[in-house]
Amino acid sequence: MHVGDKVSYDAVSEAYCLLTSYIREEGKIAAEYNKDKLQELVVFLADIMKHPDNFNKDVEQKGE
């Protein structure tokens, strides 16, 4: 999957951080959401970030 021309590594990383924080705060907030679906999305985002070839070369070099 090549997402680099549509989404930056930083955007994917920020989404990952926000979602994992939201899941960790489960007991402290009164929001209703499907935790399993959010966990699937977190794993999906983590998999995207693991592969630098998903992003543009300038982003790859930034991560090195």
PDB file of N, CA and C in Angstrom:
ATOM      1  N   MET A   1       0.848  -1.177   0.000  1.00  0.00           N
ATOM      2  CA  MET A   1       0.000   0.000   0.000  1.00  0.00           C
ATOM      3  C   MET A   1       0.888   1.233   0.000  1.00  0.00           C
ATOM      4  N   HIS A   2       0.687   2.111  -0.937  1.00  0.00           N
ATOM      5  CA  HIS A   2       1.459   3.352  -0.994  1.00  0.00           C
ATOM      6  C   HIS A   2       0.540   4.500  -0.600  1.00  0.00           C
ATOM      7  N   VAL A   3       0.770   5.066   0.573  1.00  0.00           N
ATOM      8  CA  VAL A   3      -0.075   6.162   1.041  1.00  0.00           C
ATOM      9  C   VAL A   3       0.652   7.502   1.020  1.00  0.00           C
ATOM     10  N   GLY A   4       1.941   7.472   0.722  1.00  0.00           N
ATOM     11  CA  GLY A   4       2.774   8.661   0.811  1.00  0.00           C
ATOM     12  C   GLY A   4       2.351   9.835  -0.030  1.00  0.00           C
ATOM     13  N   ASP A   5       1.670   9.590  -1.141  1.00  0.00           N
ATOM     14  CA  ASP A   5       1.246  10.718  -1.964  1.00  0.00           C
ATOM     15  C   ASP A   5      -0.079  11.301  -1.470  1.00  0.00           C
ATOM     16  N   LYS A   6      -0.715  10.647  -0.504  1.00  0.00           N
ATOM     17  CA  LYS A   6      -1.991  11.130   0.028  1.00  0.00           C
ATOM     18  C   LYS A   6      -1.892  11.547   1.492  1.00  0.00           C
ATOM     19  N   VAL A   7      -1.054  10.854   2.246  1.00  0.00           N
ATOM     20  CA  VAL A   7      -0.946  11.053   3.695  1.00  0.00           C
ATOM     21  C   VAL A   7       0.522  10.990   4.084  1.00  0.00           C
ATOM     22  N   SER A   8       0.922  11.861   4.979  1.00  0.00           N
ATOM     23  CA  SER A   8       2.315  11.860   5.425  1.00  0.00           C
ATOM     24  C   SER A   8       2.516  10.879   6.571  1.00  0.00           C
ATOM     25  N   TYR A   9       3.760  10.507   6.798  1.00  0.00           N
ATOM     26  CA  TYR A   9       4.104   9.641   7.925  1.00  0.00           C
ATOM     27  C   TYR A   9       3.679  10.300   9.233  1.00  0.00           C
ATOM     28  N   ASP A  10       3.910  11.607   9.339  1.00  0.00           N
ATOM     29  CA  ASP A  10       3.554  12.324  10.560  1.00  0.00           C
ATOM     30  C   ASP A  10       2.053  12.259  10.836  1.00  0.00           C
ATOM     31  N   ALA A  11       1.233  12.343   9.797  1.00  0.00           N
ATOM     32  CA  ALA A  11      -0.223  12.263   9.974  1.00  0.00           C
ATOM     33  C   ALA A  11      -0.642  10.877  10.455  1.00  0.00           C
ATOM     34  N   VAL A  12      -0.054   9.837   9.891  1.00  0.00           N
ATOM     35  CA  VAL A  12      -0.371   8.471  10.313  1.00  0.00           C
ATOM     36  C   VAL A  12       0.091   8.263  11.748  1.00  0.00           C
ATOM     37  N   SER A  13       1.263   8.746  12.070  1.00  0.00           N
ATOM     38  CA  SER A  13       1.794   8.619  13.420  1.00  0.00           C
ATOM     39  C   SER A  13       0.912   9.347  14.434  1.00  0.00           C
ATOM     40  N   GLU A  14       0.457  10.528  14.089  1.00  0.00           N
ATOM     41  CA  GLU A  14      -0.409  11.289  14.997  1.00  0.00           C
ATOM     42  C   GLU A  14      -1.741  10.573  15.207  1.00  0.00           C
ATOM     43  N   ALA A  15      -2.317  10.044  14.142  1.00  0.00           N
ATOM     44  CA  ALA A  15      -3.568   9.291  14.266  1.00  0.00           C
ATOM     45  C   ALA A  15      -3.371   8.079  15.170  1.00  0.00           C
ATOM     46  N   TYR A  16      -2.252   7.388  14.992  1.00  0.00           N
ATOM     47  CA  TYR A  16      -1.931   6.225  15.825  1.00  0.00           C
ATOM     48  C   TYR A  16      -1.838   6.631  17.299  1.00  0.00           C
ATOM     49  N   CYS A  17      -1.126   7.701  17.580  1.00  0.00           N
ATOM     50  CA  CYS A  17      -0.959   8.168  18.962  1.00  0.00           C
ATOM     51  C   CYS A  17      -2.288   8.580  19.588  1.00  0.00           C
ATOM     52  N   LEU A  18      -3.096   9.298  18.834  1.00  0.00           N
ATOM     53  CA  LEU A  18      -4.391   9.731  19.361  1.00  0.00           C
ATOM     54  C   LEU A  18      -5.308   8.545  19.659  1.00  0.00           C
ATOM     55  N   LEU A  19      -5.363   7.598  18.754  1.00  0.00           N
ATOM     56  CA  LEU A  19      -6.234   6.443  18.969  1.00  0.00           C
ATOM     57  C   LEU A  19      -5.768   5.573  20.123  1.00  0.00           C
ATOM     58  N   THR A  20      -4.466   5.351  20.231  1.00  0.00           N
ATOM     59  CA  THR A  20      -3.983   4.535  21.345  1.00  0.00           C
ATOM     60  C   THR A  20      -4.212   5.249  22.674  1.00  0.00           C
ATOM     61  N   SER A  21      -4.074   6.556  22.703  1.00  0.00           N
ATOM     62  CA  SER A  21      -4.359   7.311  23.926  1.00  0.00           C
ATOM     63  C   SER A  21      -5.833   7.212  24.289  1.00  0.00           C
ATOM     64  N   TYR A  22      -6.680   7.313  23.295  1.00  0.00           N
ATOM     65  CA  TYR A  22      -8.128   7.228  23.503  1.00  0.00           C
ATOM     66  C   TYR A  22      -8.502   5.866  24.079  1.00  0.00           C
ATOM     67  N   ILE A  23      -7.909   4.814  23.561  1.00  0.00           N
ATOM     68  CA  ILE A  23      -8.186   3.459  24.055  1.00  0.00           C
ATOM     69  C   ILE A  23      -7.702   3.310  25.496  1.00  0.00           C
ATOM     70  N   ARG A  24      -6.520   3.854  25.811  1.00  0.00           N
ATOM     71  CA  ARG A  24      -5.977   3.750  27.177  1.00  0.00           C
ATOM     72  C   ARG A  24      -6.846   4.469  28.198  1.00  0.00           C
ATOM     73  N   GLU A  25      -7.554   5.516  27.769  1.00  0.00           N
ATOM     74  CA  GLU A  25      -8.378   6.302  28.682  1.00  0.00           C
ATOM     75  C   GLU A  25      -9.789   5.729  28.829  1.00  0.00           C
ATOM     76  N   GLU A  26      -9.994   4.535  28.341  1.00  0.00           N
ATOM     77  CA  GLU A  26     -11.322   3.920  28.305  1.00  0.00           C
ATOM     78  C   GLU A  26     -12.077   4.049  29.625  1.00  0.00           C
ATOM     79  N   GLY A  27     -11.431   3.765  30.729  1.00  0.00           N
ATOM     80  CA  GLY A  27     -12.118   3.798  32.011  1.00  0.00           C
ATOM     81  C   GLY A  27     -12.355   5.194  32.554  1.00  0.00           C
ATOM     82  N   LYS A  28     -11.700   6.180  31.969  1.00  0.00           N
ATOM     83  CA  LYS A  28     -11.767   7.537  32.501  1.00  0.00           C
ATOM     84  C   LYS A  28     -12.712   8.446  31.738  1.00  0.00           C
ATOM     85  N   ILE A  29     -13.190   7.995  30.585  1.00  0.00           N
ATOM     86  CA  ILE A  29     -14.102   8.819  29.794  1.00  0.00           C
ATOM     87  C   ILE A  29     -15.418   8.076  29.604  1.00  0.00           C
ATOM     88  N   ALA A  30     -16.448   8.806  29.354  1.00  0.00           N
ATOM     89  CA  ALA A  30     -17.769   8.197  29.223  1.00  0.00           C
ATOM     90  C   ALA A  30     -18.191   8.093  27.759  1.00  0.00           C
ATOM     91  N   ALA A  31     -17.232   7.853  26.885  1.00  0.00           N
ATOM     92  CA  ALA A  31     -17.545   7.743  25.453  1.00  0.00           C
ATOM     93  C   ALA A  31     -17.949   6.311  25.123  1.00  0.00           C
ATOM     94  N   GLU A  32     -18.793   6.193  24.142  1.00  0.00           N
ATOM     95  CA  GLU A  32     -19.170   4.869  23.659  1.00  0.00           C
ATOM     96  C   GLU A  32     -18.542   4.669  22.285  1.00  0.00           C
ATOM     97  N   TYR A  33     -17.790   3.607  22.149  1.00  0.00           N
ATOM     98  CA  TYR A  33     -17.168   3.265  20.883  1.00  0.00           C
ATOM     99  C   TYR A  33     -16.894   1.781  20.878  1.00  0.00           C
ATOM    100  N   ASN A  34     -16.629   1.249  19.721  1.00  0.00           N
ATOM    101  CA  ASN A  34     -16.316  -0.163  19.585  1.00  0.00           C
ATOM    102  C   ASN A  34     -14.803  -0.326  19.727  1.00  0.00           C
ATOM    103  N   LYS A  35     -14.374  -0.756  20.905  1.00  0.00           N
ATOM    104  CA  LYS A  35     -12.938  -0.855  21.190  1.00  0.00           C
ATOM    105  C   LYS A  35     -12.241  -1.813  20.221  1.00  0.00           C
ATOM    106  N   ASP A  36     -12.909  -2.895  19.842  1.00  0.00           N
ATOM    107  CA  ASP A  36     -12.295  -3.854  18.918  1.00  0.00           C
ATOM    108  C   ASP A  36     -12.037  -3.222  17.556  1.00  0.00           C
ATOM    109  N   LYS A  37     -12.971  -2.423  17.081  1.00  0.00           N
ATOM    110  CA  LYS A  37     -12.780  -1.749  15.782  1.00  0.00           C
ATOM    111  C   LYS A  37     -11.638  -0.743  15.861  1.00  0.00           C
ATOM    112  N   LEU A  38     -11.573   0.001  16.966  1.00  0.00           N
ATOM    113  CA  LEU A  38     -10.474   0.948  17.122  1.00  0.00           C
ATOM    114  C   LEU A  38      -9.138   0.230  17.203  1.00  0.00           C
ATOM    115  N   GLN A  39      -9.108  -0.904  17.887  1.00  0.00           N
ATOM    116  CA  GLN A  39      -7.860  -1.670  17.995  1.00  0.00           C
ATOM    117  C   GLN A  39      -7.426  -2.172  16.618  1.00  0.00           C
ATOM    118  N   GLU A  40      -8.373  -2.583  15.786  1.00  0.00           N
ATOM    119  CA  GLU A  40      -8.047  -3.004  14.419  1.00  0.00           C
ATOM    120  C   GLU A  40      -7.410  -1.847  13.647  1.00  0.00           C
ATOM    121  N   LEU A  41      -7.967  -0.649  13.822  1.00  0.00           N
ATOM    122  CA  LEU A  41      -7.425   0.520  13.130  1.00  0.00           C
ATOM    123  C   LEU A  41      -6.024   0.845  13.622  1.00  0.00           C
ATOM    124  N   VAL A  42      -5.792   0.723  14.927  1.00  0.00           N
ATOM    125  CA  VAL A  42      -4.469   0.978  15.489  1.00  0.00           C
ATOM    126  C   VAL A  42      -3.446   0.009  14.891  1.00  0.00           C
ATOM    127  N   VAL A  43      -3.803  -1.257  14.805  1.00  0.00           N
ATOM    128  CA  VAL A  43      -2.898  -2.260  14.230  1.00  0.00           C
ATOM    129  C   VAL A  43      -2.640  -1.943  12.753  1.00  0.00           C
ATOM    130  N   PHE A  44      -3.683  -1.553  12.028  1.00  0.00           N
ATOM    131  CA  PHE A  44      -3.555  -1.176  10.617  1.00  0.00           C
ATOM    132  C   PHE A  44      -2.583  -0.003  10.455  1.00  0.00           C
ATOM    133  N   LEU A  45      -2.741   1.041  11.278  1.00  0.00           N
ATOM    134  CA  LEU A  45      -1.852   2.202  11.197  1.00  0.00           C
ATOM    135  C   LEU A  45      -0.417   1.826  11.556  1.00  0.00           C
ATOM    136  N   ALA A  46      -0.256   0.979  12.560  1.00  0.00           N
ATOM    137  CA  ALA A  46       1.088   0.543  12.951  1.00  0.00           C
ATOM    138  C   ALA A  46       1.751  -0.215  11.810  1.00  0.00           C
ATOM    139  N   ASP A  47       0.988  -1.028  11.118  1.00  0.00           N
ATOM    140  CA  ASP A  47       1.538  -1.785   9.989  1.00  0.00           C
ATOM    141  C   ASP A  47       1.964  -0.856   8.863  1.00  0.00           C
ATOM    142  N   ILE A  48       1.202   0.186   8.613  1.00  0.00           N
ATOM    143  CA  ILE A  48       1.568   1.166   7.586  1.00  0.00           C
ATOM    144  C   ILE A  48       2.887   1.845   7.967  1.00  0.00           C
ATOM    145  N   MET A  49       3.023   2.219   9.238  1.00  0.00           N
ATOM    146  CA  MET A  49       4.227   2.933   9.673  1.00  0.00           C
ATOM    147  C   MET A  49       5.466   2.045   9.685  1.00  0.00           C
ATOM    148  N   LYS A  50       5.292   0.734   9.788  1.00  0.00           N
ATOM    149  CA  LYS A  50       6.434  -0.187   9.818  1.00  0.00           C
ATOM    150  C   LYS A  50       7.174  -0.254   8.492  1.00  0.00           C
ATOM    151  N   HIS A  51       6.508   0.116   7.412  1.00  0.00           N
ATOM    152  CA  HIS A  51       7.078  -0.038   6.076  1.00  0.00           C
ATOM    153  C   HIS A  51       7.318   1.324   5.440  1.00  0.00           C
ATOM    154  N   PRO A  52       8.554   1.809   5.454  1.00  0.00           N
ATOM    155  CA  PRO A  52       8.850   3.129   4.904  1.00  0.00           C
ATOM    156  C   PRO A  52       8.525   3.262   3.419  1.00  0.00           C
ATOM    157  N   ASP A  53       8.438   2.141   2.711  1.00  0.00           N
ATOM    158  CA  ASP A  53       8.113   2.224   1.286  1.00  0.00           C
ATOM    159  C   ASP A  53       6.668   2.665   1.058  1.00  0.00           C
ATOM    160  N   ASN A  54       5.882   2.789   2.118  1.00  0.00           N
ATOM    161  CA  ASN A  54       4.521   3.302   1.994  1.00  0.00           C
ATOM    162  C   ASN A  54       4.486   4.816   1.845  1.00  0.00           C
ATOM    163  N   PHE A  55       5.608   5.463   2.046  1.00  0.00           N
ATOM    164  CA  PHE A  55       5.655   6.913   2.046  1.00  0.00           C
ATOM    165  C   PHE A  55       6.641   7.422   1.008  1.00  0.00           C
ATOM    166  N   ASN A  56       6.565   8.716   0.739  1.00  0.00           N
ATOM    167  CA  ASN A  56       7.459   9.350  -0.234  1.00  0.00           C
ATOM    168  C   ASN A  56       8.905   9.272   0.247  1.00  0.00           C
ATOM    169  N   LYS A  57       9.839   9.380  -0.688  1.00  0.00           N
ATOM    170  CA  LYS A  57      11.253   9.289  -0.348  1.00  0.00           C
ATOM    171  C   LYS A  57      11.683  10.345   0.661  1.00  0.00           C
ATOM    172  N   ASP A  58      11.150  11.572   0.574  1.00  0.00           N
ATOM    173  CA  ASP A  58      11.556  12.602   1.526  1.00  0.00           C
ATOM    174  C   ASP A  58      11.119  12.240   2.941  1.00  0.00           C
ATOM    175  N   VAL A  59      10.017  11.539   3.076  1.00  0.00           N
ATOM    176  CA  VAL A  59       9.561  11.091   4.397  1.00  0.00           C
ATOM    177  C   VAL A  59      10.432   9.935   4.874  1.00  0.00           C
ATOM    178  N   GLU A  60      10.811   9.054   3.953  1.00  0.00           N
ATOM    179  CA  GLU A  60      11.683   7.934   4.311  1.00  0.00           C
ATOM    180  C   GLU A  60      12.999   8.453   4.877  1.00  0.00           C
ATOM    181  N   GLN A  61      13.568   9.455   4.216  1.00  0.00           N
ATOM    182  CA  GLN A  61      14.840   9.983   4.659  1.00  0.00           C
ATOM    183  C   GLN A  61      14.696  10.678   6.002  1.00  0.00           C
ATOM    184  N   LYS A  62      13.564  11.320   6.240  1.00  0.00           N
ATOM    185  CA  LYS A  62      13.326  11.990   7.508  1.00  0.00           C
ATOM    186  C   LYS A  62      13.335  10.975   8.651  1.00  0.00           C
ATOM    187  N   GLY A  63      12.792   9.771   8.411  1.00  0.00           N
ATOM    188  CA  GLY A  63      12.708   8.761   9.440  1.00  0.00           C
ATOM    189  C   GLY A  63      14.014   8.036   9.696  1.00  0.00           C
ATOM    190  N   GLU A  64      15.006   8.191   8.862  1.00  0.00           N
ATOM    191  CA  GLU A  64      16.280   7.480   9.015  1.00  0.00           C
ATOM    192  C   GLU A  64      17.119   8.083  10.114  1.00  0.00           C
TER     193      GLU A  64
END
